[in-house]
CSV table of N, CA and C in Angstrom, one decimal:
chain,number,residue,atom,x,y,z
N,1,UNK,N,0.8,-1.2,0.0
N,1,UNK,CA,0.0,0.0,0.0
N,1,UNK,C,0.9,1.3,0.0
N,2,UNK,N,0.2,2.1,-0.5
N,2,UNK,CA,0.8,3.4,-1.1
N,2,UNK,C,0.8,4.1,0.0
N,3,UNK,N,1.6,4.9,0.7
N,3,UNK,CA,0.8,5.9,1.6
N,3,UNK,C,1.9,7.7,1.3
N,4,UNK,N,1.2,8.2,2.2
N,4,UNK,CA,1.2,9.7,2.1
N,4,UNK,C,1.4,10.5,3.3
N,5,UNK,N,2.5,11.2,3.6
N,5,UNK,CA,3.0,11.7,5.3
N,5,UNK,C,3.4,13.0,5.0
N,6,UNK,N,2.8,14.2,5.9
N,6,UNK,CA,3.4,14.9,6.0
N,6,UNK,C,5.2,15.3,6.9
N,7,UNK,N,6.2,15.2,5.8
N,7,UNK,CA,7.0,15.0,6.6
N,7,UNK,C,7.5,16.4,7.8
N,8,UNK,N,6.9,17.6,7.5
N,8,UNK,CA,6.7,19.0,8.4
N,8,UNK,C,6.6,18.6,9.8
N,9,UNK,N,6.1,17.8,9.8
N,9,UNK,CA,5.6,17.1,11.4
N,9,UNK,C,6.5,16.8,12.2
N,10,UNK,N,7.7,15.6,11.2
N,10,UNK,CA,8.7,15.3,12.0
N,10,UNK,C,9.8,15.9,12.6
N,11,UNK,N,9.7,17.2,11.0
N,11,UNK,CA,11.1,18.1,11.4
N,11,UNK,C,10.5,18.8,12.4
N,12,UNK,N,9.7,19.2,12.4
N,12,UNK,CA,8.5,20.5,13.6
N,12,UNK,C,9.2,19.5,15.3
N,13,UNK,N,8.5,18.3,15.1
N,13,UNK,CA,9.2,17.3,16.4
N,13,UNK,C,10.4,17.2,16.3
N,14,UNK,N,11.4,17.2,15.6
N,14,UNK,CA,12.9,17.3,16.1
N,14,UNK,C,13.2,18.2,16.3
N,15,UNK,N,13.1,19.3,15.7
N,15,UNK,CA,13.3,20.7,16.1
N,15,UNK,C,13.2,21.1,17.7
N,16,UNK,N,11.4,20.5,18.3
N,16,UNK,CA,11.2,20.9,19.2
N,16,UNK,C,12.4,20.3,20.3
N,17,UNK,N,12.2,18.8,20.0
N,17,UNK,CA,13.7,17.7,21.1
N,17,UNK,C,14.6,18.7,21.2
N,18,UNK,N,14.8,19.7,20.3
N,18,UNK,CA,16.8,19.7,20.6
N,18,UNK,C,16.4,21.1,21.5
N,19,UNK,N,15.3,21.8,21.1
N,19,UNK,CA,15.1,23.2,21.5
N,19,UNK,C,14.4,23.6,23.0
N,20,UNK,N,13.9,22.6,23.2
N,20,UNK,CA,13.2,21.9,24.4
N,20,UNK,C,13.5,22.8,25.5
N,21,UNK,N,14.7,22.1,25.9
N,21,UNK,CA,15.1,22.7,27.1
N,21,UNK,C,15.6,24.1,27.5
N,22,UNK,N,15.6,24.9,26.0
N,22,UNK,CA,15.9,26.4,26.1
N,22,UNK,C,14.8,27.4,26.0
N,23,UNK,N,13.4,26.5,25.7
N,23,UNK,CA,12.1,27.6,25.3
N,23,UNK,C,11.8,28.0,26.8
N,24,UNK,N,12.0,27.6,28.1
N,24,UNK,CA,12.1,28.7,29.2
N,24,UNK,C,10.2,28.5,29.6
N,25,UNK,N,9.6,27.2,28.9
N,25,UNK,CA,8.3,26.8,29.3
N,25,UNK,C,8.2,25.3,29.7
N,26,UNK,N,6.5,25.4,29.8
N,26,UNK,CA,6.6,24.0,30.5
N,26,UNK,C,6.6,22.5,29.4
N,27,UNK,N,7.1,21.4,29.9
N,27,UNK,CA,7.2,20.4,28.7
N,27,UNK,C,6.4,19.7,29.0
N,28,UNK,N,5.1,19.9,29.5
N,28,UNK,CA,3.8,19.2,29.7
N,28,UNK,C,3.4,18.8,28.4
N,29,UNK,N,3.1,16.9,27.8
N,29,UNK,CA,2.1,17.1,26.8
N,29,UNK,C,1.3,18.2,26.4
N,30,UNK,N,0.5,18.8,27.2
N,30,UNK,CA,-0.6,19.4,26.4
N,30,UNK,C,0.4,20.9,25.7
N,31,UNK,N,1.3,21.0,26.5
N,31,UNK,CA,2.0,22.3,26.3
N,31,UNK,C,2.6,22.0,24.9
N,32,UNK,N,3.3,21.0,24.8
N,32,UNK,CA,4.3,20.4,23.8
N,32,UNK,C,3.2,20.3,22.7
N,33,UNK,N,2.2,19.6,22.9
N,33,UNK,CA,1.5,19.9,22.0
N,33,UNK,C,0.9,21.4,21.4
N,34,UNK,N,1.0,22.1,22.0
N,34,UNK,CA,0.6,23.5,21.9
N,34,UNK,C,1.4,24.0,21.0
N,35,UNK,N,2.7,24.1,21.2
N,35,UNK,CA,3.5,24.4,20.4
N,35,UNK,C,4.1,23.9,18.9
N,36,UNK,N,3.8,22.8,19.5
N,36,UNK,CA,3.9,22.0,17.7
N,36,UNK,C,3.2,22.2,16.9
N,37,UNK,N,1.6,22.4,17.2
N,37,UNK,CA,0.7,22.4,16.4
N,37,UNK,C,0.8,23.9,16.2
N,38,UNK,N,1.1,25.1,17.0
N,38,UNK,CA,1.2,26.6,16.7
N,38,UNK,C,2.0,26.3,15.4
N,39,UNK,N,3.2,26.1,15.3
N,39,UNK,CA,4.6,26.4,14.5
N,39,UNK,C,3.7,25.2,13.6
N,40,UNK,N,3.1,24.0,13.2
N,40,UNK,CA,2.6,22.8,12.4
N,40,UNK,C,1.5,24.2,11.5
N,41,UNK,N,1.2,24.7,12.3
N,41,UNK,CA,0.2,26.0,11.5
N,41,UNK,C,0.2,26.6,10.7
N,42,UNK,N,1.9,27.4,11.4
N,42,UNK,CA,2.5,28.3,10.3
N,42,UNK,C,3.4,28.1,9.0
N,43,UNK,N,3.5,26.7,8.9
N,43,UNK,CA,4.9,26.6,8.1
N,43,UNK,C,3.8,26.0,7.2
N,44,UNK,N,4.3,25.6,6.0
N,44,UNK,CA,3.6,24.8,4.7
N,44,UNK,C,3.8,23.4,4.8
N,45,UNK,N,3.3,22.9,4.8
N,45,UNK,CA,3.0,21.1,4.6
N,45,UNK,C,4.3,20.7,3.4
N,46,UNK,N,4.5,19.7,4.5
N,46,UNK,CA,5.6,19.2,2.9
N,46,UNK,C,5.5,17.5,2.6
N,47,UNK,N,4.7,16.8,1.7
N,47,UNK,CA,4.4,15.5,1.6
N,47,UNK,C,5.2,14.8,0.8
N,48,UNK,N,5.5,13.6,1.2
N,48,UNK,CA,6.2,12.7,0.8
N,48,UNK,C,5.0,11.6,0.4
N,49,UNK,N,5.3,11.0,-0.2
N,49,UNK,CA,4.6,9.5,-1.1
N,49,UNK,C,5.5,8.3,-0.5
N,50,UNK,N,4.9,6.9,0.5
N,50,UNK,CA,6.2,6.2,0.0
N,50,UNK,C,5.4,4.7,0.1
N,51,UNK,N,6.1,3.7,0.3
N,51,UNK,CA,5.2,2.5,0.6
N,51,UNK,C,4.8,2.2,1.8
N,52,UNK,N,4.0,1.7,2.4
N,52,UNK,CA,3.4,1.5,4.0
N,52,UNK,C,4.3,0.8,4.8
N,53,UNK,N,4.5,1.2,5.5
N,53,UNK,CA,6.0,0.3,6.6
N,53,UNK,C,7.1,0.4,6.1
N,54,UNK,N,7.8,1.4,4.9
N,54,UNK,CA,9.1,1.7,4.5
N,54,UNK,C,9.1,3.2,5.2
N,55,UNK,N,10.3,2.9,5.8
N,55,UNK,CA,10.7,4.3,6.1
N,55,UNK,C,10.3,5.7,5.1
N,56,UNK,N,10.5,6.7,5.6
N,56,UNK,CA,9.9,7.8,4.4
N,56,UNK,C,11.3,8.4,4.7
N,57,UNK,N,11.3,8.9,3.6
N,57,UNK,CA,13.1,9.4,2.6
N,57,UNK,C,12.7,11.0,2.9
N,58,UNK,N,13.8,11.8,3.4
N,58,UNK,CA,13.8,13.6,3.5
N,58,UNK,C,14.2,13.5,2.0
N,59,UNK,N,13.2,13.9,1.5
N,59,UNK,CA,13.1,14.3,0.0
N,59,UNK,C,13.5,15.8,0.5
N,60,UNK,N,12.8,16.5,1.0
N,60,UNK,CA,12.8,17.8,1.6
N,60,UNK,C,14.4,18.0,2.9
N,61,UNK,N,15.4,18.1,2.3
N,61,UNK,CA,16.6,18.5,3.3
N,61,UNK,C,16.1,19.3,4.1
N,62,UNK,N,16.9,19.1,5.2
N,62,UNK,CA,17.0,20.3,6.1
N,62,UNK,C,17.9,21.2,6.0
N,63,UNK,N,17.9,22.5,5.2
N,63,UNK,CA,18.6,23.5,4.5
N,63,UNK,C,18.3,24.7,6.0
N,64,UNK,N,19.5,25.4,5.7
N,64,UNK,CA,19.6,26.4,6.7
N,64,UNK,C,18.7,27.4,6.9
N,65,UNK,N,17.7,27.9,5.8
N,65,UNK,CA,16.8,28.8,5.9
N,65,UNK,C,15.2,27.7,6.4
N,66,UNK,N,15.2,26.2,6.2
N,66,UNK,CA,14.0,25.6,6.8
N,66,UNK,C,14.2,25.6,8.1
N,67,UNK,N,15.3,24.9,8.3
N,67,UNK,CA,15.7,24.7,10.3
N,67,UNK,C,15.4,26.4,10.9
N,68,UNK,N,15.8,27.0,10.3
N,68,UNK,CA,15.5,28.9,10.6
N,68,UNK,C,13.9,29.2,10.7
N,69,UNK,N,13.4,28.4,9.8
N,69,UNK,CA,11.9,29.0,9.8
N,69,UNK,C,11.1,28.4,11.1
N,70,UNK,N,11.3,26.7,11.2
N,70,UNK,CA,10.5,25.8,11.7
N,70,UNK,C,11.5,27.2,13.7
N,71,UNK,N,12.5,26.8,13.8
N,71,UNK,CA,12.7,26.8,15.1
N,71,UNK,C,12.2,28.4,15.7
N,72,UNK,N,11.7,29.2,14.7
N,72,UNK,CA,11.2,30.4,14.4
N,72,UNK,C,9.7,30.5,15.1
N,73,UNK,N,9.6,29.6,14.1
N,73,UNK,CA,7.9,29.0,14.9
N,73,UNK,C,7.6,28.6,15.9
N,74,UNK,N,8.6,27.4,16.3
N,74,UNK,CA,8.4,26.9,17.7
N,74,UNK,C,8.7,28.2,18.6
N,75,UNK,N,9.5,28.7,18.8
N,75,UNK,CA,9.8,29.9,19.6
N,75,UNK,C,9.0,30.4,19.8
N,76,UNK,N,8.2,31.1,18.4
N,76,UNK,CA,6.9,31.7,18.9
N,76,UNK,C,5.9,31.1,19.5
N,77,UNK,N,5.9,30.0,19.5
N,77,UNK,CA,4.3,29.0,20.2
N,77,UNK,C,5.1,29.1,21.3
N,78,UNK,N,6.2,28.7,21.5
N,78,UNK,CA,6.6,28.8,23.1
N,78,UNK,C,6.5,29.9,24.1
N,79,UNK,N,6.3,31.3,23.4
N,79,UNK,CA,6.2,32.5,24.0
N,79,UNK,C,4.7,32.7,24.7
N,80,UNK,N,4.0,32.2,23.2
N,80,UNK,CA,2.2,32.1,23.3
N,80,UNK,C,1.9,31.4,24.8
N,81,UNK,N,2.1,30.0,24.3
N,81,UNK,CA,2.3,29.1,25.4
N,81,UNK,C,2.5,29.5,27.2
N,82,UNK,N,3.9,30.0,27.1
N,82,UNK,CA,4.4,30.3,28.2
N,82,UNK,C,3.7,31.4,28.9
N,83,UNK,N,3.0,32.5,28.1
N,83,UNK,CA,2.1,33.3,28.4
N,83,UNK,C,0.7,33.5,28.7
N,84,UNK,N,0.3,32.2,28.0
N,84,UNK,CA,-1.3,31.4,28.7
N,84,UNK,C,-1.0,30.1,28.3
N,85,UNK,N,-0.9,29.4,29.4
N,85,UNK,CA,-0.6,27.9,29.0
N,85,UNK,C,-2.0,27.4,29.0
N,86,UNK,N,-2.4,26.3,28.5
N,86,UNK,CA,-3.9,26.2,28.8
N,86,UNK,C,-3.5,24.4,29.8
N,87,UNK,N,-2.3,24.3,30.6
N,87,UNK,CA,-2.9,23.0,31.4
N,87,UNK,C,-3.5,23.6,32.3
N,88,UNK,N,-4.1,22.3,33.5
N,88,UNK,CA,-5.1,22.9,34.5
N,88,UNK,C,-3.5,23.3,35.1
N,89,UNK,N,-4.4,24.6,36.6
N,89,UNK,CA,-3.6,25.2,37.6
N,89,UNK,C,-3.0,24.2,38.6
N,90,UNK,N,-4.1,22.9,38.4
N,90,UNK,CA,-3.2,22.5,39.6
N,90,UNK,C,-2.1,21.1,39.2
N,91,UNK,N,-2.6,21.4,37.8
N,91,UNK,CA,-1.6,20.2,37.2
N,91,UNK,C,-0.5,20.7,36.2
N,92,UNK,N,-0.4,22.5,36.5
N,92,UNK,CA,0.8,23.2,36.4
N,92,UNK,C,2.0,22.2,36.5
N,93,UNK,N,3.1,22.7,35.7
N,93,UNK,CA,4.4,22.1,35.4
N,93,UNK,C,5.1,23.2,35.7
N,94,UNK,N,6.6,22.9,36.5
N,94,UNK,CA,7.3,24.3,36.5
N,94,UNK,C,8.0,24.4,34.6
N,95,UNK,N,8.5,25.5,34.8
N,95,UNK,CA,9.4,26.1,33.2
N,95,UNK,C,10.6,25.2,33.3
């Protein structure tokens, strides 16, 4: 079977791993997800085609102006984020 991935997703999730511990917010799921999906918003979709259960190939490199854009984005969902987080108060995470 043929399938179809946006590969934005993954670079958006490694980006976040390495950047993680300097965005100065909380690394709660719901937060993490907050921010992936902010910065998953802004950037353009980038799809790959491959077979189901084969690895999918970075057709799309990570060139110095994409890693620039994506960690751009996460930044800013981290700011949003860190400035209304939406977990509950009492299931707050420290920064």
């Amino acid at each position: 079977m043929i399938t179809y991935k946006n590969i934005m997703e993954n670079m958006v999730e490694e980006m976040y791993e390495k950047m993680k511990d300097s965005l100065g917010c909380c690394q709660c799921e719901r937060c993490h997800n907050d921010i992936v999906a902010y910065a998953l918003n802004r950037l353009p979709p980038h799809y790959v085609v491959s077979r189901s259960g084969a690895l999918y190939a970075k057709t799309f490199t990570m060139e110095k102006q994409h890693e620039m854009d994506i960690a751009t984005e996460i930044a800013k969902g981290a700011m949003l984020v860190r400035s209304n987080p939406r977990h509950d108060e009492e299931r707050s995470c420290p920064a």
